Amino acid sequence: MPELTISPEKVGFLIEKAREFDVKDAAVDPDSGSNGTDDEMIDVLEDTGRDPVVHEITGFIDALSEDEQVDLVALMRLGRGDATIEEWAELRREAARGRTGRTASYLLGEPMLGDLLAEGLDEFGVQPSGERITPIH
């Protein structure tokens, strides 16, 4: 079984944050003038381009080592079904070759990123820890 350079706790944090990001929807009433109490906090699910979750995910990924970032991309591709666990070394090589310094943007552009990362971890027989971590290492 191949080894991961990124910890399951870090991947678990990203899964949680990516799922928060994935539920966002296009803004339907950008100038409503109402407050969160009046509209039952529905605006929180609208993507206004100023999403703090995006900034949190981007900062977290940017702070990871190069090997950890390569693992994230390879895990996402594994979860997407691009290859099998037996082809992990090749997935990592492809992810490393394709590095552009924009790993966070690349990953955030993938629909259902949280689910794909979870599927990738599952291929390793690893579950993300339920332990809460902070984005600062």
mmCIF file with all atom_site columns, C-alpha atoms in Angstrom:
data_model
loop_
_atom_site.group_PDB
_atom_site.id
_atom_site.type_symbol
_atom_site.label_atom_id
_atom_site.label_alt_id
_atom_site.label_comp_id
_atom_site.label_asym_id
_atom_site.label_entity_id
_atom_site.label_seq_id
_atom_site.pdbx_PDB_ins_code
_atom_site.Cartn_x
_atom_site.Cartn_y
_atom_site.Cartn_z
_atom_site.occupancy
_atom_site.B_iso_or_equiv
_atom_site.pdbx_formal_charge
_atom_site.auth_seq_id
_atom_site.auth_comp_id
_atom_site.auth_asym_id
_atom_site.auth_atom_id
_atom_site.pdbx_PDB_model_num
ATOM 1   C CA . MET A 1 1   ? 0.000   0.000  0.000   1.00 0.00 ? 1   MET A CA 1
ATOM 2   C CA . PRO A 1 2   ? 1.429   3.407  -0.932  1.00 0.00 ? 2   PRO A CA 1
ATOM 3   C CA . GLU A 1 3   ? 2.100   6.064  1.706   1.00 0.00 ? 3   GLU A CA 1
ATOM 4   C CA . LEU A 1 4   ? 0.577   9.533  1.975   1.00 0.00 ? 4   LEU A CA 1
ATOM 5   C CA . THR A 1 5   ? 2.776   12.512 2.810   1.00 0.00 ? 5   THR A CA 1
ATOM 6   C CA . ILE A 1 6   ? -0.244  14.547 3.931   1.00 0.00 ? 6   ILE A CA 1
ATOM 7   C CA . SER A 1 7   ? -1.937  13.606 7.189   1.00 0.00 ? 7   SER A CA 1
ATOM 8   C CA . PRO A 1 8   ? -5.541  12.387 7.241   1.00 0.00 ? 8   PRO A CA 1
ATOM 9   C CA . GLU A 1 9   ? -6.289  15.234 9.686   1.00 0.00 ? 9   GLU A CA 1
ATOM 10  C CA . LYS A 1 10  ? -5.236  17.845 7.141   1.00 0.00 ? 10  LYS A CA 1
ATOM 11  C CA . VAL A 1 11  ? -7.223  16.151 4.389   1.00 0.00 ? 11  VAL A CA 1
ATOM 12  C CA . GLY A 1 12  ? -10.194 15.922 6.768   1.00 0.00 ? 12  GLY A CA 1
ATOM 13  C CA . PHE A 1 13  ? -10.018 19.656 7.409   1.00 0.00 ? 13  PHE A CA 1
ATOM 14  C CA . LEU A 1 14  ? -9.982  20.320 3.666   1.00 0.00 ? 14  LEU A CA 1
ATOM 15  C CA . ILE A 1 15  ? -12.880 17.924 3.099   1.00 0.00 ? 15  ILE A CA 1
ATOM 16  C CA . GLU A 1 16  ? -14.943 19.824 5.663   1.00 0.00 ? 16  GLU A CA 1
ATOM 17  C CA . LYS A 1 17  ? -14.060 23.230 4.200   1.00 0.00 ? 17  LYS A CA 1
ATOM 18  C CA . ALA A 1 18  ? -14.519 22.077 0.591   1.00 0.00 ? 18  ALA A CA 1
ATOM 19  C CA . ARG A 1 19  ? -18.002 20.827 1.437   1.00 0.00 ? 19  ARG A CA 1
ATOM 20  C CA . GLU A 1 20  ? -18.806 24.224 2.936   1.00 0.00 ? 20  GLU A CA 1
ATOM 21  C CA . PHE A 1 21  ? -17.660 25.783 -0.324  1.00 0.00 ? 21  PHE A CA 1
ATOM 22  C CA . ASP A 1 22  ? -19.522 23.276 -2.514  1.00 0.00 ? 22  ASP A CA 1
ATOM 23  C CA . VAL A 1 23  ? -22.933 24.194 -1.058  1.00 0.00 ? 23  VAL A CA 1
ATOM 24  C CA . LYS A 1 24  ? -22.593 27.806 -2.217  1.00 0.00 ? 24  LYS A CA 1
ATOM 25  C CA . ASP A 1 25  ? -25.026 29.017 -4.851  1.00 0.00 ? 25  ASP A CA 1
ATOM 26  C CA . ALA A 1 26  ? -25.099 32.059 -7.107  1.00 0.00 ? 26  ALA A CA 1
ATOM 27  C CA . ALA A 1 27  ? -26.337 35.244 -5.429  1.00 0.00 ? 27  ALA A CA 1
ATOM 28  C CA . VAL A 1 28  ? -30.035 35.714 -6.230  1.00 0.00 ? 28  VAL A CA 1
ATOM 29  C CA . ASP A 1 29  ? -30.712 38.893 -4.276  1.00 0.00 ? 29  ASP A CA 1
ATOM 30  C CA . PRO A 1 30  ? -27.432 40.777 -3.892  1.00 0.00 ? 30  PRO A CA 1
ATOM 31  C CA . ASP A 1 31  ? -29.057 44.023 -2.743  1.00 0.00 ? 31  ASP A CA 1
ATOM 32  C CA . SER A 1 32  ? -31.753 42.660 -0.456  1.00 0.00 ? 32  SER A CA 1
ATOM 33  C CA . GLY A 1 33  ? -30.975 45.027 2.383   1.00 0.00 ? 33  GLY A CA 1
ATOM 34  C CA . SER A 1 34  ? -32.257 42.484 4.886   1.00 0.00 ? 34  SER A CA 1
ATOM 35  C CA . ASN A 1 35  ? -30.320 41.052 7.752   1.00 0.00 ? 35  ASN A CA 1
ATOM 36  C CA . GLY A 1 36  ? -29.508 37.421 8.554   1.00 0.00 ? 36  GLY A CA 1
ATOM 37  C CA . THR A 1 37  ? -32.252 37.099 11.131  1.00 0.00 ? 37  THR A CA 1
ATOM 38  C CA . ASP A 1 38  ? -34.942 38.264 8.718   1.00 0.00 ? 38  ASP A CA 1
ATOM 39  C CA . ASP A 1 39  ? -33.920 35.965 5.868   1.00 0.00 ? 39  ASP A CA 1
ATOM 40  C CA . GLU A 1 40  ? -33.051 32.948 8.046   1.00 0.00 ? 40  GLU A CA 1
ATOM 41  C CA . MET A 1 41  ? -29.330 33.254 7.145   1.00 0.00 ? 41  MET A CA 1
ATOM 42  C CA . ILE A 1 42  ? -29.968 32.111 3.551   1.00 0.00 ? 42  ILE A CA 1
ATOM 43  C CA . ASP A 1 43  ? -27.432 34.662 2.225   1.00 0.00 ? 43  ASP A CA 1
ATOM 44  C CA . VAL A 1 44  ? -24.688 32.628 3.863   1.00 0.00 ? 44  VAL A CA 1
ATOM 45  C CA . LEU A 1 45  ? -25.164 30.021 1.116   1.00 0.00 ? 45  LEU A CA 1
ATOM 46  C CA . GLU A 1 46  ? -24.714 32.528 -1.696  1.00 0.00 ? 46  GLU A CA 1
ATOM 47  C CA . ASP A 1 47  ? -21.397 32.894 -3.466  1.00 0.00 ? 47  ASP A CA 1
ATOM 48  C CA . THR A 1 48  ? -20.666 36.600 -3.530  1.00 0.00 ? 48  THR A CA 1
ATOM 49  C CA . GLY A 1 49  ? -16.995 36.355 -4.461  1.00 0.00 ? 49  GLY A CA 1
ATOM 50  C CA . ARG A 1 50  ? -15.962 37.398 -0.965  1.00 0.00 ? 50  ARG A CA 1
ATOM 51  C CA . ASP A 1 51  ? -16.232 33.943 0.532   1.00 0.00 ? 51  ASP A CA 1
ATOM 52  C CA . PRO A 1 52  ? -14.057 33.558 3.642   1.00 0.00 ? 52  PRO A CA 1
ATOM 53  C CA . VAL A 1 53  ? -14.060 29.767 3.133   1.00 0.00 ? 53  VAL A CA 1
ATOM 54  C CA . VAL A 1 54  ? -12.217 30.220 -0.176  1.00 0.00 ? 54  VAL A CA 1
ATOM 55  C CA . HIS A 1 55  ? -9.602  32.359 1.545   1.00 0.00 ? 55  HIS A CA 1
ATOM 56  C CA . GLU A 1 56  ? -9.268  29.815 4.349   1.00 0.00 ? 56  GLU A CA 1
ATOM 57  C CA . ILE A 1 57  ? -8.853  26.892 1.925   1.00 0.00 ? 57  ILE A CA 1
ATOM 58  C CA . THR A 1 58  ? -6.404  28.821 -0.262  1.00 0.00 ? 58  THR A CA 1
ATOM 59  C CA . GLY A 1 59  ? -4.274  29.889 2.694   1.00 0.00 ? 59  GLY A CA 1
ATOM 60  C CA . PHE A 1 60  ? -4.248  26.374 4.096   1.00 0.00 ? 60  PHE A CA 1
ATOM 61  C CA . ILE A 1 61  ? -3.242  24.742 0.803   1.00 0.00 ? 61  ILE A CA 1
ATOM 62  C CA . ASP A 1 62  ? -0.623  27.397 0.060   1.00 0.00 ? 62  ASP A CA 1
ATOM 63  C CA . ALA A 1 63  ? 0.974   26.705 3.463   1.00 0.00 ? 63  ALA A CA 1
ATOM 64  C CA . LEU A 1 64  ? 1.328   22.969 2.724   1.00 0.00 ? 64  LEU A CA 1
ATOM 65  C CA . SER A 1 65  ? 4.607   21.514 1.520   1.00 0.00 ? 65  SER A CA 1
ATOM 66  C CA . GLU A 1 66  ? 5.022   20.723 -2.159  1.00 0.00 ? 66  GLU A CA 1
ATOM 67  C CA . ASP A 1 67  ? 4.707   16.988 -1.444  1.00 0.00 ? 67  ASP A CA 1
ATOM 68  C CA . GLU A 1 68  ? 1.475   17.533 0.499   1.00 0.00 ? 68  GLU A CA 1
ATOM 69  C CA . GLN A 1 69  ? 0.035   19.599 -2.362  1.00 0.00 ? 69  GLN A CA 1
ATOM 70  C CA . VAL A 1 70  ? 0.981   16.876 -4.845  1.00 0.00 ? 70  VAL A CA 1
ATOM 71  C CA . ASP A 1 71  ? -0.758  14.320 -2.633  1.00 0.00 ? 71  ASP A CA 1
ATOM 72  C CA . LEU A 1 72  ? -3.923  16.464 -2.548  1.00 0.00 ? 72  LEU A CA 1
ATOM 73  C CA . VAL A 1 73  ? -4.111  16.693 -6.321  1.00 0.00 ? 73  VAL A CA 1
ATOM 74  C CA . ALA A 1 74  ? -3.404  12.975 -6.676  1.00 0.00 ? 74  ALA A CA 1
ATOM 75  C CA . LEU A 1 75  ? -6.017  12.137 -3.992  1.00 0.00 ? 75  LEU A CA 1
ATOM 76  C CA . MET A 1 76  ? -8.627  14.218 -5.803  1.00 0.00 ? 76  MET A CA 1
ATOM 77  C CA . ARG A 1 77  ? -7.838  12.436 -9.074  1.00 0.00 ? 77  ARG A CA 1
ATOM 78  C CA . LEU A 1 78  ? -7.903  9.051  -7.349  1.00 0.00 ? 78  LEU A CA 1
ATOM 79  C CA . GLY A 1 79  ? -11.295 9.888  -5.862  1.00 0.00 ? 79  GLY A CA 1
ATOM 80  C CA . ARG A 1 80  ? -12.504 11.030 -9.277  1.00 0.00 ? 80  ARG A CA 1
ATOM 81  C CA . GLY A 1 81  ? -11.602 7.633  -10.706 1.00 0.00 ? 81  GLY A CA 1
ATOM 82  C CA . ASP A 1 82  ? -8.746  8.753  -12.952 1.00 0.00 ? 82  ASP A CA 1
ATOM 83  C CA . ALA A 1 83  ? -6.659  5.806  -11.732 1.00 0.00 ? 83  ALA A CA 1
ATOM 84  C CA . THR A 1 84  ? -6.574  3.065  -9.122  1.00 0.00 ? 84  THR A CA 1
ATOM 85  C CA . ILE A 1 85  ? -4.643  2.856  -5.864  1.00 0.00 ? 85  ILE A CA 1
ATOM 86  C CA . GLU A 1 86  ? -2.185  0.558  -7.650  1.00 0.00 ? 86  GLU A CA 1
ATOM 87  C CA . GLU A 1 87  ? -1.376  3.479  -9.984  1.00 0.00 ? 87  GLU A CA 1
ATOM 88  C CA . TRP A 1 88  ? -0.737  5.918  -7.098  1.00 0.00 ? 88  TRP A CA 1
ATOM 89  C CA . ALA A 1 89  ? 2.925   6.495  -8.002  1.00 0.00 ? 89  ALA A CA 1
ATOM 90  C CA . GLU A 1 90  ? 1.950   7.534  -11.536 1.00 0.00 ? 90  GLU A CA 1
ATOM 91  C CA . LEU A 1 91  ? -0.859  9.769  -10.228 1.00 0.00 ? 91  LEU A CA 1
ATOM 92  C CA . ARG A 1 92  ? 1.660   11.542 -7.988  1.00 0.00 ? 92  ARG A CA 1
ATOM 93  C CA . ARG A 1 93  ? 4.150   11.932 -10.852 1.00 0.00 ? 93  ARG A CA 1
ATOM 94  C CA . GLU A 1 94  ? 1.461   13.477 -13.061 1.00 0.00 ? 94  GLU A CA 1
ATOM 95  C CA . ALA A 1 95  ? 0.367   15.805 -10.258 1.00 0.00 ? 95  ALA A CA 1
ATOM 96  C CA . ALA A 1 96  ? 3.974   16.865 -9.640  1.00 0.00 ? 96  ALA A CA 1
ATOM 97  C CA . ARG A 1 97  ? 4.595   17.474 -13.365 1.00 0.00 ? 97  ARG A CA 1
ATOM 98  C CA . GLY A 1 98  ? 1.476   19.609 -13.618 1.00 0.00 ? 98  GLY A CA 1
ATOM 99  C CA . ARG A 1 99  ? 2.306   21.888 -10.678 1.00 0.00 ? 99  ARG A CA 1
ATOM 100 C CA . THR A 1 100 ? 1.849   25.539 -11.544 1.00 0.00 ? 100 THR A CA 1
ATOM 101 C CA . GLY A 1 101 ? 1.859   27.128 -8.112  1.00 0.00 ? 101 GLY A CA 1
ATOM 102 C CA . ARG A 1 102 ? -1.932  27.443 -8.261  1.00 0.00 ? 102 ARG A CA 1
ATOM 103 C CA . THR A 1 103 ? -2.899  24.214 -6.505  1.00 0.00 ? 103 THR A CA 1
ATOM 104 C CA . ALA A 1 104 ? -5.666  25.819 -4.447  1.00 0.00 ? 104 ALA A CA 1
ATOM 105 C CA . SER A 1 105 ? -7.324  27.416 -7.486  1.00 0.00 ? 105 SER A CA 1
ATOM 106 C CA . TYR A 1 106 ? -7.069  24.164 -9.416  1.00 0.00 ? 106 TYR A CA 1
ATOM 107 C CA . LEU A 1 107 ? -8.647  22.131 -6.622  1.00 0.00 ? 107 LEU A CA 1
ATOM 108 C CA . LEU A 1 108 ? -11.381 24.689 -5.896  1.00 0.00 ? 108 LEU A CA 1
ATOM 109 C CA . GLY A 1 109 ? -12.361 24.509 -9.561  1.00 0.00 ? 109 GLY A CA 1
ATOM 110 C CA . GLU A 1 110 ? -13.219 20.833 -9.152  1.00 0.00 ? 110 GLU A CA 1
ATOM 111 C CA . PRO A 1 111 ? -16.912 20.258 -8.362  1.00 0.00 ? 111 PRO A CA 1
ATOM 112 C CA . MET A 1 112 ? -17.523 18.149 -5.263  1.00 0.00 ? 112 MET A CA 1
ATOM 113 C CA . LEU A 1 113 ? -13.899 18.451 -4.140  1.00 0.00 ? 113 LEU A CA 1
ATOM 114 C CA . GLY A 1 114 ? -14.689 17.355 -0.590  1.00 0.00 ? 114 GLY A CA 1
ATOM 115 C CA . ASP A 1 115 ? -16.356 14.166 -1.752  1.00 0.00 ? 115 ASP A CA 1
ATOM 116 C CA . LEU A 1 116 ? -13.518 13.392 -4.168  1.00 0.00 ? 116 LEU A CA 1
ATOM 117 C CA . LEU A 1 117 ? -10.887 13.820 -1.454  1.00 0.00 ? 117 LEU A CA 1
ATOM 118 C CA . ALA A 1 118 ? -12.935 11.583 0.862   1.00 0.00 ? 118 ALA A CA 1
ATOM 119 C CA . GLU A 1 119 ? -13.174 8.935  -1.880  1.00 0.00 ? 119 GLU A CA 1
ATOM 120 C CA . GLY A 1 120 ? -9.417  9.160  -2.427  1.00 0.00 ? 120 GLY A CA 1
ATOM 121 C CA . LEU A 1 121 ? -8.740  8.644  1.287   1.00 0.00 ? 121 LEU A CA 1
ATOM 122 C CA . ASP A 1 122 ? -11.178 5.753  1.292   1.00 0.00 ? 122 ASP A CA 1
ATOM 123 C CA . GLU A 1 123 ? -9.079  4.051  -1.411  1.00 0.00 ? 123 GLU A CA 1
ATOM 124 C CA . PHE A 1 124 ? -6.215  4.114  1.111   1.00 0.00 ? 124 PHE A CA 1
ATOM 125 C CA . GLY A 1 125 ? -8.486  2.591  3.735   1.00 0.00 ? 125 GLY A CA 1
ATOM 126 C CA . VAL A 1 126 ? -8.132  5.765  5.784   1.00 0.00 ? 126 VAL A CA 1
ATOM 127 C CA . GLN A 1 127 ? -10.894 7.878  7.242   1.00 0.00 ? 127 GLN A CA 1
ATOM 128 C CA . PRO A 1 128 ? -10.327 11.560 7.951   1.00 0.00 ? 128 PRO A CA 1
ATOM 129 C CA . SER A 1 129 ? -9.956  12.148 11.646  1.00 0.00 ? 129 SER A CA 1
ATOM 130 C CA . GLY A 1 130 ? -12.941 13.628 13.450  1.00 0.00 ? 130 GLY A CA 1
ATOM 131 C CA . GLU A 1 131 ? -10.405 15.677 15.362  1.00 0.00 ? 131 GLU A CA 1
ATOM 132 C CA . ARG A 1 132 ? -10.756 19.385 14.651  1.00 0.00 ? 132 ARG A CA 1
ATOM 133 C CA . ILE A 1 133 ? -7.619  21.070 13.399  1.00 0.00 ? 133 ILE A CA 1
ATOM 134 C CA . THR A 1 134 ? -6.973  24.701 12.681  1.00 0.00 ? 134 THR A CA 1
ATOM 135 C CA . PRO A 1 135 ? -5.694  26.018 9.366   1.00 0.00 ? 135 PRO A CA 1
ATOM 136 C CA . ILE A 1 136 ? -2.460  27.140 11.007  1.00 0.00 ? 136 ILE A CA 1
ATOM 137 C CA . HIS A 1 137 ? 0.111   24.349 11.307  1.00 0.00 ? 137 HIS A CA 1
#
